[in-house]
């Protein structure tokens, strides 16, 4: 059975022109750039999967979107991944 994970990510289109930065606060060190929100979300999901597949500890507990601190222009959306895809 698939091990589906869902984490909130902060999307910031103001960091660089024609790019969107996605940060996953619950998984330290995950910060990626994409050309669109969808591209950044896919890259963030991949980065989270790679990082958590290598971790031998408990999985981080996802924050609720209301717990995340944002600045003007930033949005929060969820990334979804199947951790089993990265454990192979």
PDB file of C-alpha atoms in Angstrom:
ATOM      1  CA  UNK A   1       0.000   0.000   0.000  1.00  0.00           C
ATOM      2  CA  UNK A   2       1.286   3.457  -0.909  1.00  0.00           C
ATOM      3  CA  UNK A   3       2.597   5.700   1.846  1.00  0.00           C
ATOM      4  CA  UNK A   4       1.065   9.016   0.809  1.00  0.00           C
ATOM      5  CA  UNK A   5       2.357  12.137   2.523  1.00  0.00           C
ATOM      6  CA  UNK A   6       0.875  15.622   2.409  1.00  0.00           C
ATOM      7  CA  UNK A   7       2.818  18.703   3.529  1.00  0.00           C
ATOM      8  CA  UNK A   8       2.022  22.392   3.222  1.00  0.00           C
ATOM      9  CA  UNK A   9       4.452  24.430   1.155  1.00  0.00           C
ATOM     10  CA  UNK A  10       4.943  28.179   0.935  1.00  0.00           C
ATOM     11  CA  UNK A  11       5.085  29.505  -2.619  1.00  0.00           C
ATOM     12  CA  UNK A  12       6.844  32.819  -3.184  1.00  0.00           C
ATOM     13  CA  UNK A  13       6.829  34.358  -6.685  1.00  0.00           C
ATOM     14  CA  UNK A  14       8.651  37.481  -5.489  1.00  0.00           C
ATOM     15  CA  UNK A  15      12.109  35.940  -4.968  1.00  0.00           C
ATOM     16  CA  UNK A  16      13.160  36.002  -8.637  1.00  0.00           C
ATOM     17  CA  UNK A  17      11.550  37.214 -11.844  1.00  0.00           C
ATOM     18  CA  UNK A  18       9.798  34.397 -13.757  1.00  0.00           C
ATOM     19  CA  UNK A  19      10.418  31.899 -10.943  1.00  0.00           C
ATOM     20  CA  UNK A  20       8.480  30.610  -7.948  1.00  0.00           C
ATOM     21  CA  UNK A  21      10.275  29.472  -4.819  1.00  0.00           C
ATOM     22  CA  UNK A  22       8.644  26.679  -2.826  1.00  0.00           C
ATOM     23  CA  UNK A  23       9.659  26.008   0.765  1.00  0.00           C
ATOM     24  CA  UNK A  24       8.436  23.115   2.899  1.00  0.00           C
ATOM     25  CA  UNK A  25       8.838  24.344   6.496  1.00  0.00           C
ATOM     26  CA  UNK A  26       8.166  20.924   8.056  1.00  0.00           C
ATOM     27  CA  UNK A  27      11.103  19.374   6.176  1.00  0.00           C
ATOM     28  CA  UNK A  28      14.176  21.516   6.886  1.00  0.00           C
ATOM     29  CA  UNK A  29      16.364  22.246   3.909  1.00  0.00           C
ATOM     30  CA  UNK A  30      13.680  21.824   1.255  1.00  0.00           C
ATOM     31  CA  UNK A  31      13.653  24.971  -0.864  1.00  0.00           C
ATOM     32  CA  UNK A  32      13.276  24.710  -4.639  1.00  0.00           C
ATOM     33  CA  UNK A  33      12.681  27.005  -7.611  1.00  0.00           C
ATOM     34  CA  UNK A  34      10.226  26.396 -10.430  1.00  0.00           C
ATOM     35  CA  UNK A  35       8.902  28.253 -13.428  1.00  0.00           C
ATOM     36  CA  UNK A  36       5.290  27.949 -12.195  1.00  0.00           C
ATOM     37  CA  UNK A  37       3.556  26.943  -8.969  1.00  0.00           C
ATOM     38  CA  UNK A  38       2.932  23.464 -10.436  1.00  0.00           C
ATOM     39  CA  UNK A  39       6.575  23.081 -11.438  1.00  0.00           C
ATOM     40  CA  UNK A  40       7.750  24.235  -8.010  1.00  0.00           C
ATOM     41  CA  UNK A  41       5.262  21.872  -6.301  1.00  0.00           C
ATOM     42  CA  UNK A  42       6.554  18.892  -8.293  1.00  0.00           C
ATOM     43  CA  UNK A  43      10.158  19.771  -7.483  1.00  0.00           C
ATOM     44  CA  UNK A  44       9.298  20.277  -3.804  1.00  0.00           C
ATOM     45  CA  UNK A  45       7.524  16.910  -3.636  1.00  0.00           C
ATOM     46  CA  UNK A  46      10.576  15.244  -5.198  1.00  0.00           C
ATOM     47  CA  UNK A  47      12.948  16.968  -2.769  1.00  0.00           C
ATOM     48  CA  UNK A  48      10.803  15.958   0.218  1.00  0.00           C
ATOM     49  CA  UNK A  49      10.586  12.374  -1.034  1.00  0.00           C
ATOM     50  CA  UNK A  50      14.355  12.131  -1.516  1.00  0.00           C
ATOM     51  CA  UNK A  51      15.087  13.602   1.903  1.00  0.00           C
ATOM     52  CA  UNK A  52      12.548  11.564   3.878  1.00  0.00           C
ATOM     53  CA  UNK A  53      13.416   8.300   2.121  1.00  0.00           C
ATOM     54  CA  UNK A  54      16.979   8.651   3.432  1.00  0.00           C
ATOM     55  CA  UNK A  55      15.885   9.561   6.972  1.00  0.00           C
ATOM     56  CA  UNK A  56      15.653   6.667   9.378  1.00  0.00           C
ATOM     57  CA  UNK A  57      13.609   8.496  11.992  1.00  0.00           C
ATOM     58  CA  UNK A  58       9.978   9.391  12.359  1.00  0.00           C
ATOM     59  CA  UNK A  59       8.352  11.458   9.648  1.00  0.00           C
ATOM     60  CA  UNK A  60       7.786  15.149  10.400  1.00  0.00           C
ATOM     61  CA  UNK A  61       4.260  16.047  11.440  1.00  0.00           C
ATOM     62  CA  UNK A  62       2.656  18.374   8.883  1.00  0.00           C
ATOM     63  CA  UNK A  63       1.747  21.868  10.069  1.00  0.00           C
ATOM     64  CA  UNK A  64      -1.678  23.281   9.437  1.00  0.00           C
ATOM     65  CA  UNK A  65      -1.621  26.092   6.858  1.00  0.00           C
ATOM     66  CA  UNK A  66      -2.648  28.599   9.537  1.00  0.00           C
ATOM     67  CA  UNK A  67       0.506  27.859  11.525  1.00  0.00           C
ATOM     68  CA  UNK A  68       2.814  28.934   8.707  1.00  0.00           C
ATOM     69  CA  UNK A  69       4.169  32.465   8.652  1.00  0.00           C
ATOM     70  CA  UNK A  70       3.877  34.176   5.293  1.00  0.00           C
ATOM     71  CA  UNK A  71       4.752  37.562   3.880  1.00  0.00           C
ATOM     72  CA  UNK A  72       2.909  39.592   1.248  1.00  0.00           C
ATOM     73  CA  UNK A  73       2.699  37.756  -2.058  1.00  0.00           C
ATOM     74  CA  UNK A  74       3.287  34.300  -0.592  1.00  0.00           C
ATOM     75  CA  UNK A  75       0.661  31.562  -0.772  1.00  0.00           C
ATOM     76  CA  UNK A  76       0.320  28.165   0.872  1.00  0.00           C
ATOM     77  CA  UNK A  77      -0.639  25.003  -0.952  1.00  0.00           C
ATOM     78  CA  UNK A  78      -0.189  21.307  -0.284  1.00  0.00           C
ATOM     79  CA  UNK A  79       2.281  18.972  -1.901  1.00  0.00           C
ATOM     80  CA  UNK A  80       1.458  15.280  -2.106  1.00  0.00           C
ATOM     81  CA  UNK A  81       3.884  12.436  -2.640  1.00  0.00           C
ATOM     82  CA  UNK A  82       4.133   8.682  -2.395  1.00  0.00           C
ATOM     83  CA  UNK A  83       7.129   8.005  -0.160  1.00  0.00           C
ATOM     84  CA  UNK A  84       7.363   4.405  -1.425  1.00  0.00           C
ATOM     85  CA  UNK A  85       8.438   5.751  -4.838  1.00  0.00           C
ATOM     86  CA  UNK A  86      11.587   7.183  -3.253  1.00  0.00           C
ATOM     87  CA  UNK A  87      12.503   4.168  -1.112  1.00  0.00           C
ATOM     88  CA  UNK A  88      13.370   2.017  -4.141  1.00  0.00           C
TER      89      UNK A  88
END
